[in-house]
JSON list of C-alpha atoms in Angstrom, two decimals:
[
{"chain": "A", "resi": 1, "resn": "UNK", "atom": "CA", "xyz": [-15.60, -1.98, -10.98]},
{"chain": "A", "resi": 2, "resn": "UNK", "atom": "CA", "xyz": [-18.50, -4.30, -11.75]},
{"chain": "A", "resi": 3, "resn": "UNK", "atom": "CA", "xyz": [-21.63, -3.97, -9.66]},
{"chain": "A", "resi": 4, "resn": "UNK", "atom": "CA", "xyz": [-22.50, -6.31, -6.82]},
{"chain": "A", "resi": 5, "resn": "UNK", "atom": "CA", "xyz": [-25.76, -8.06, -5.99]},
{"chain": "A", "resi": 6, "resn": "UNK", "atom": "CA", "xyz": [-26.41, -7.49, -2.28]},
{"chain": "A", "resi": 7, "resn": "UNK", "atom": "CA", "xyz": [-28.95, -8.94, 0.16]},
{"chain": "A", "resi": 8, "resn": "UNK", "atom": "CA", "xyz": [-29.72, -7.30, 3.50]},
{"chain": "A", "resi": 9, "resn": "UNK", "atom": "CA", "xyz": [-31.39, -9.12, 6.42]},
{"chain": "A", "resi": 10, "resn": "UNK", "atom": "CA", "xyz": [-32.33, -6.31, 8.79]},
{"chain": "A", "resi": 11, "resn": "UNK", "atom": "CA", "xyz": [-35.47, -5.64, 10.86]},
{"chain": "A", "resi": 12, "resn": "UNK", "atom": "CA", "xyz": [-34.77, -1.91, 11.38]},
{"chain": "A", "resi": 13, "resn": "UNK", "atom": "CA", "xyz": [-36.62, -0.47, 8.38]},
{"chain": "A", "resi": 14, "resn": "UNK", "atom": "CA", "xyz": [-34.82, 2.89, 8.58]},
{"chain": "A", "resi": 15, "resn": "UNK", "atom": "CA", "xyz": [-31.36, 1.32, 8.50]},
{"chain": "A", "resi": 16, "resn": "UNK", "atom": "CA", "xyz": [-32.40, -1.14, 5.78]},
{"chain": "A", "resi": 17, "resn": "UNK", "atom": "CA", "xyz": [-33.76, 1.67, 3.60]},
{"chain": "A", "resi": 18, "resn": "UNK", "atom": "CA", "xyz": [-30.61, 3.76, 4.13]},
{"chain": "A", "resi": 19, "resn": "UNK", "atom": "CA", "xyz": [-28.33, 0.88, 3.17]},
{"chain": "A", "resi": 20, "resn": "UNK", "atom": "CA", "xyz": [-30.46, 0.03, 0.14]},
{"chain": "A", "resi": 21, "resn": "UNK", "atom": "CA", "xyz": [-30.43, 3.65, -1.08]},
{"chain": "A", "resi": 22, "resn": "UNK", "atom": "CA", "xyz": [-26.67, 4.00, -0.57]},
{"chain": "A", "resi": 23, "resn": "UNK", "atom": "CA", "xyz": [-25.87, 0.79, -2.44]},
{"chain": "A", "resi": 24, "resn": "UNK", "atom": "CA", "xyz": [-28.30, 1.54, -5.27]},
{"chain": "A", "resi": 25, "resn": "UNK", "atom": "CA", "xyz": [-26.88, 5.06, -5.61]},
{"chain": "A", "resi": 26, "resn": "UNK", "atom": "CA", "xyz": [-23.55, 3.53, -6.66]},
{"chain": "A", "resi": 27, "resn": "UNK", "atom": "CA", "xyz": [-25.24, 1.03, -8.97]},
{"chain": "A", "resi": 28, "resn": "UNK", "atom": "CA", "xyz": [-25.49, -2.16, -6.90]},
{"chain": "A", "resi": 29, "resn": "UNK", "atom": "CA", "xyz": [-28.59, -4.36, -7.03]},
{"chain": "A", "resi": 30, "resn": "UNK", "atom": "CA", "xyz": [-30.12, -4.74, -3.56]},
{"chain": "A", "resi": 31, "resn": "UNK", "atom": "CA", "xyz": [-32.74, -6.99, -1.98]},
{"chain": "A", "resi": 32, "resn": "UNK", "atom": "CA", "xyz": [-33.92, -6.22, 1.57]},
{"chain": "A", "resi": 33, "resn": "UNK", "atom": "CA", "xyz": [-36.01, -8.29, 3.96]},
{"chain": "A", "resi": 34, "resn": "UNK", "atom": "CA", "xyz": [-36.54, -8.67, 7.67]},
{"chain": "A", "resi": 35, "resn": "UNK", "atom": "CA", "xyz": [-37.37, -12.37, 7.20]},
{"chain": "A", "resi": 36, "resn": "UNK", "atom": "CA", "xyz": [-34.69, -15.03, 6.95]},
{"chain": "A", "resi": 37, "resn": "UNK", "atom": "CA", "xyz": [-36.96, -17.24, 4.82]},
{"chain": "A", "resi": 38, "resn": "UNK", "atom": "CA", "xyz": [-37.28, -14.48, 2.19]},
{"chain": "A", "resi": 39, "resn": "UNK", "atom": "CA", "xyz": [-33.53, -13.90, 2.11]},
{"chain": "A", "resi": 40, "resn": "UNK", "atom": "CA", "xyz": [-32.91, -17.65, 1.77]},
{"chain": "A", "resi": 41, "resn": "UNK", "atom": "CA", "xyz": [-35.33, -17.87, -1.16]},
{"chain": "A", "resi": 42, "resn": "UNK", "atom": "CA", "xyz": [-33.60, -14.89, -2.82]},
{"chain": "A", "resi": 43, "resn": "UNK", "atom": "CA", "xyz": [-30.13, -16.40, -2.28]},
{"chain": "A", "resi": 44, "resn": "UNK", "atom": "CA", "xyz": [-31.25, -19.67, -3.87]},
{"chain": "A", "resi": 45, "resn": "UNK", "atom": "CA", "xyz": [-32.35, -17.93, -7.10]},
{"chain": "A", "resi": 46, "resn": "UNK", "atom": "CA", "xyz": [-29.84, -15.07, -7.41]},
{"chain": "A", "resi": 47, "resn": "UNK", "atom": "CA", "xyz": [-26.05, -14.86, -7.51]},
{"chain": "A", "resi": 48, "resn": "UNK", "atom": "CA", "xyz": [-25.58, -12.67, -4.43]},
{"chain": "A", "resi": 49, "resn": "UNK", "atom": "CA", "xyz": [-22.02, -11.67, -3.63]},
{"chain": "A", "resi": 50, "resn": "UNK", "atom": "CA", "xyz": [-22.57, -9.91, -0.30]},
{"chain": "A", "resi": 51, "resn": "UNK", "atom": "CA", "xyz": [-25.03, -10.51, 2.53]},
{"chain": "A", "resi": 52, "resn": "UNK", "atom": "CA", "xyz": [-25.51, -8.06, 5.41]},
{"chain": "A", "resi": 53, "resn": "UNK", "atom": "CA", "xyz": [-27.10, -9.68, 8.49]},
{"chain": "A", "resi": 54, "resn": "UNK", "atom": "CA", "xyz": [-28.30, -8.18, 11.75]},
{"chain": "A", "resi": 55, "resn": "UNK", "atom": "CA", "xyz": [-27.35, -10.34, 14.73]},
{"chain": "A", "resi": 56, "resn": "UNK", "atom": "CA", "xyz": [-30.70, -9.90, 16.49]},
{"chain": "A", "resi": 57, "resn": "UNK", "atom": "CA", "xyz": [-33.81, -10.54, 14.42]},
{"chain": "A", "resi": 58, "resn": "UNK", "atom": "CA", "xyz": [-37.48, -10.95, 15.38]},
{"chain": "A", "resi": 59, "resn": "UNK", "atom": "CA", "xyz": [-37.49, -14.60, 14.28]},
{"chain": "A", "resi": 60, "resn": "UNK", "atom": "CA", "xyz": [-34.17, -15.52, 15.86]},
{"chain": "A", "resi": 61, "resn": "UNK", "atom": "CA", "xyz": [-30.44, -15.07, 15.76]},
{"chain": "A", "resi": 62, "resn": "UNK", "atom": "CA", "xyz": [-28.72, -13.73, 12.67]},
{"chain": "A", "resi": 63, "resn": "UNK", "atom": "CA", "xyz": [-25.64, -15.72, 13.71]},
{"chain": "A", "resi": 64, "resn": "UNK", "atom": "CA", "xyz": [-27.66, -18.96, 13.66]},
{"chain": "A", "resi": 65, "resn": "UNK", "atom": "CA", "xyz": [-29.13, -18.00, 10.28]},
{"chain": "A", "resi": 66, "resn": "UNK", "atom": "CA", "xyz": [-25.68, -17.51, 8.74]},
{"chain": "A", "resi": 67, "resn": "UNK", "atom": "CA", "xyz": [-24.33, -20.70, 10.28]},
{"chain": "A", "resi": 68, "resn": "UNK", "atom": "CA", "xyz": [-27.20, -22.61, 8.65]},
{"chain": "A", "resi": 69, "resn": "UNK", "atom": "CA", "xyz": [-26.37, -21.00, 5.29]},
{"chain": "A", "resi": 70, "resn": "UNK", "atom": "CA", "xyz": [-22.75, -22.10, 5.30]},
{"chain": "A", "resi": 71, "resn": "UNK", "atom": "CA", "xyz": [-23.70, -25.63, 4.22]},
{"chain": "A", "resi": 72, "resn": "UNK", "atom": "CA", "xyz": [-25.08, -24.19, 0.98]},
{"chain": "A", "resi": 73, "resn": "UNK", "atom": "CA", "xyz": [-23.00, -21.05, 0.48]},
{"chain": "A", "resi": 74, "resn": "UNK", "atom": "CA", "xyz": [-19.39, -21.26, 1.59]},
{"chain": "A", "resi": 75, "resn": "UNK", "atom": "CA", "xyz": [-17.26, -18.27, 2.50]},
{"chain": "A", "resi": 76, "resn": "UNK", "atom": "CA", "xyz": [-15.65, -18.12, -0.95]},
{"chain": "A", "resi": 77, "resn": "UNK", "atom": "CA", "xyz": [-19.06, -17.86, -2.66]},
{"chain": "A", "resi": 78, "resn": "UNK", "atom": "CA", "xyz": [-20.80, -15.42, -0.32]},
{"chain": "A", "resi": 79, "resn": "UNK", "atom": "CA", "xyz": [-19.30, -12.62, 1.75]},
{"chain": "A", "resi": 80, "resn": "UNK", "atom": "CA", "xyz": [-21.22, -12.03, 4.97]},
{"chain": "A", "resi": 81, "resn": "UNK", "atom": "CA", "xyz": [-21.10, -8.81, 6.97]},
{"chain": "A", "resi": 82, "resn": "UNK", "atom": "CA", "xyz": [-22.59, -9.13, 10.45]},
{"chain": "A", "resi": 83, "resn": "UNK", "atom": "CA", "xyz": [-24.12, -6.09, 12.17]},
{"chain": "A", "resi": 84, "resn": "UNK", "atom": "CA", "xyz": [-25.24, -5.31, 15.71]},
{"chain": "A", "resi": 85, "resn": "UNK", "atom": "CA", "xyz": [-25.89, -2.39, 18.00]},
{"chain": "A", "resi": 86, "resn": "UNK", "atom": "CA", "xyz": [-26.55, -4.50, 21.08]},
{"chain": "A", "resi": 87, "resn": "UNK", "atom": "CA", "xyz": [-23.99, -7.30, 20.93]},
{"chain": "A", "resi": 88, "resn": "UNK", "atom": "CA", "xyz": [-20.76, -5.38, 20.41]},
{"chain": "A", "resi": 89, "resn": "UNK", "atom": "CA", "xyz": [-18.32, -6.63, 23.04]},
{"chain": "A", "resi": 90, "resn": "UNK", "atom": "CA", "xyz": [-15.03, -7.89, 21.67]},
{"chain": "A", "resi": 91, "resn": "UNK", "atom": "CA", "xyz": [-15.63, -11.52, 22.67]},
{"chain": "A", "resi": 92, "resn": "UNK", "atom": "CA", "xyz": [-18.99, -11.69, 20.89]},
{"chain": "A", "resi": 93, "resn": "UNK", "atom": "CA", "xyz": [-17.61, -10.01, 17.77]},
{"chain": "A", "resi": 94, "resn": "UNK", "atom": "CA", "xyz": [-14.64, -12.38, 17.61]},
{"chain": "A", "resi": 95, "resn": "UNK", "atom": "CA", "xyz": [-16.79, -15.49, 18.12]},
{"chain": "A", "resi": 96, "resn": "UNK", "atom": "CA", "xyz": [-19.37, -14.30, 15.58]},
{"chain": "A", "resi": 97, "resn": "UNK", "atom": "CA", "xyz": [-16.71, -13.71, 12.94]},
{"chain": "A", "resi": 98, "resn": "UNK", "atom": "CA", "xyz": [-15.28, -17.17, 13.58]},
{"chain": "A", "resi": 99, "resn": "UNK", "atom": "CA", "xyz": [-18.56, -19.08, 13.67]},
{"chain": "A", "resi": 100, "resn": "UNK", "atom": "CA", "xyz": [-20.14, -17.39, 10.65]},
{"chain": "A", "resi": 101, "resn": "UNK", "atom": "CA", "xyz": [-16.98, -16.98, 8.57]},
{"chain": "A", "resi": 102, "resn": "UNK", "atom": "CA", "xyz": [-18.06, -13.35, 8.10]},
{"chain": "A", "resi": 103, "resn": "UNK", "atom": "CA", "xyz": [-15.62, -10.96, 6.47]},
{"chain": "A", "resi": 104, "resn": "UNK", "atom": "CA", "xyz": [-16.30, -8.21, 8.99]},
{"chain": "A", "resi": 105, "resn": "UNK", "atom": "CA", "xyz": [-18.57, -7.01, 11.79]},
{"chain": "A", "resi": 106, "resn": "UNK", "atom": "CA", "xyz": [-20.14, -3.54, 11.73]},
{"chain": "A", "resi": 107, "resn": "UNK", "atom": "CA", "xyz": [-21.03, -2.05, 15.10]},
{"chain": "A", "resi": 108, "resn": "UNK", "atom": "CA", "xyz": [-24.18, 0.08, 14.93]},
{"chain": "A", "resi": 109, "resn": "UNK", "atom": "CA", "xyz": [-24.39, 2.92, 14.47]},
{"chain": "A", "resi": 110, "resn": "UNK", "atom": "CA", "xyz": [-21.94, 2.84, 11.59]},
{"chain": "A", "resi": 111, "resn": "UNK", "atom": "CA", "xyz": [-21.66, 5.29, 8.74]},
{"chain": "A", "resi": 112, "resn": "UNK", "atom": "CA", "xyz": [-22.70, 4.39, 5.21]},
{"chain": "A", "resi": 113, "resn": "UNK", "atom": "CA", "xyz": [-19.18, 4.70, 3.73]},
{"chain": "A", "resi": 114, "resn": "UNK", "atom": "CA", "xyz": [-18.11, 1.88, 6.10]},
{"chain": "A", "resi": 115, "resn": "UNK", "atom": "CA", "xyz": [-20.79, -0.39, 4.63]},
{"chain": "A", "resi": 116, "resn": "UNK", "atom": "CA", "xyz": [-19.98, 0.70, 1.07]},
{"chain": "A", "resi": 117, "resn": "UNK", "atom": "CA", "xyz": [-16.31, -0.11, 1.65]},
{"chain": "A", "resi": 118, "resn": "UNK", "atom": "CA", "xyz": [-17.20, -3.66, 2.69]},
{"chain": "A", "resi": 119, "resn": "UNK", "atom": "CA", "xyz": [-18.76, -4.31, -0.70]},
{"chain": "A", "resi": 120, "resn": "UNK", "atom": "CA", "xyz": [-16.23, -2.38, -2.75]},
{"chain": "A", "resi": 121, "resn": "UNK", "atom": "CA", "xyz": [-13.36, -4.39, -1.28]},
{"chain": "A", "resi": 122, "resn": "UNK", "atom": "CA", "xyz": [-15.08, -7.69, -2.06]},
{"chain": "A", "resi": 123, "resn": "UNK", "atom": "CA", "xyz": [-16.07, -6.63, -5.56]},
{"chain": "A", "resi": 124, "resn": "UNK", "atom": "CA", "xyz": [-12.51, -5.63, -6.32]},
{"chain": "A", "resi": 125, "resn": "UNK", "atom": "CA", "xyz": [-11.42, -9.14, -5.29]},
{"chain": "A", "resi": 126, "resn": "UNK", "atom": "CA", "xyz": [-14.09, -10.70, -7.52]},
{"chain": "A", "resi": 127, "resn": "UNK", "atom": "CA", "xyz": [-12.86, -8.61, -10.45]},
{"chain": "A", "resi": 128, "resn": "UNK", "atom": "CA", "xyz": [-9.28, -9.79, -9.88]},
{"chain": "A", "resi": 129, "resn": "UNK", "atom": "CA", "xyz": [-10.38, -13.46, -9.67]},
{"chain": "A", "resi": 130, "resn": "UNK", "atom": "CA", "xyz": [-12.22, -13.15, -12.98]},
{"chain": "A", "resi": 131, "resn": "UNK", "atom": "CA", "xyz": [-9.11, -11.75, -14.69]},
{"chain": "A", "resi": 132, "resn": "UNK", "atom": "CA", "xyz": [-6.88, -14.66, -13.58]}
]
């Protein structure tokens, strides 16, 4: 399995650090920020395969942020995983997945293997596409 380049947009520093450590432990390259502008700048200069985004951020909605990205990074080029501990009702999750074209939605608190599996599944698909 080749390693992924991951970006995490999360304002909870404890969760962000835990995700970063877990991904780096298995060899992935990880960039973390609580600022959408920093993540955008990173995405523009790096080939990121997976983006984790919190739905509620200090500067606005993570859903709105991802929707604005879709003009530049379509769903085939960038897997998005949405996360929330507040907005977890089924209607919100379904609408968020539809409007952001996210591959999945993680309800906080989630365990680290759940997050790792989100990336592993995508990376396996990337490996298969490169072989074709």
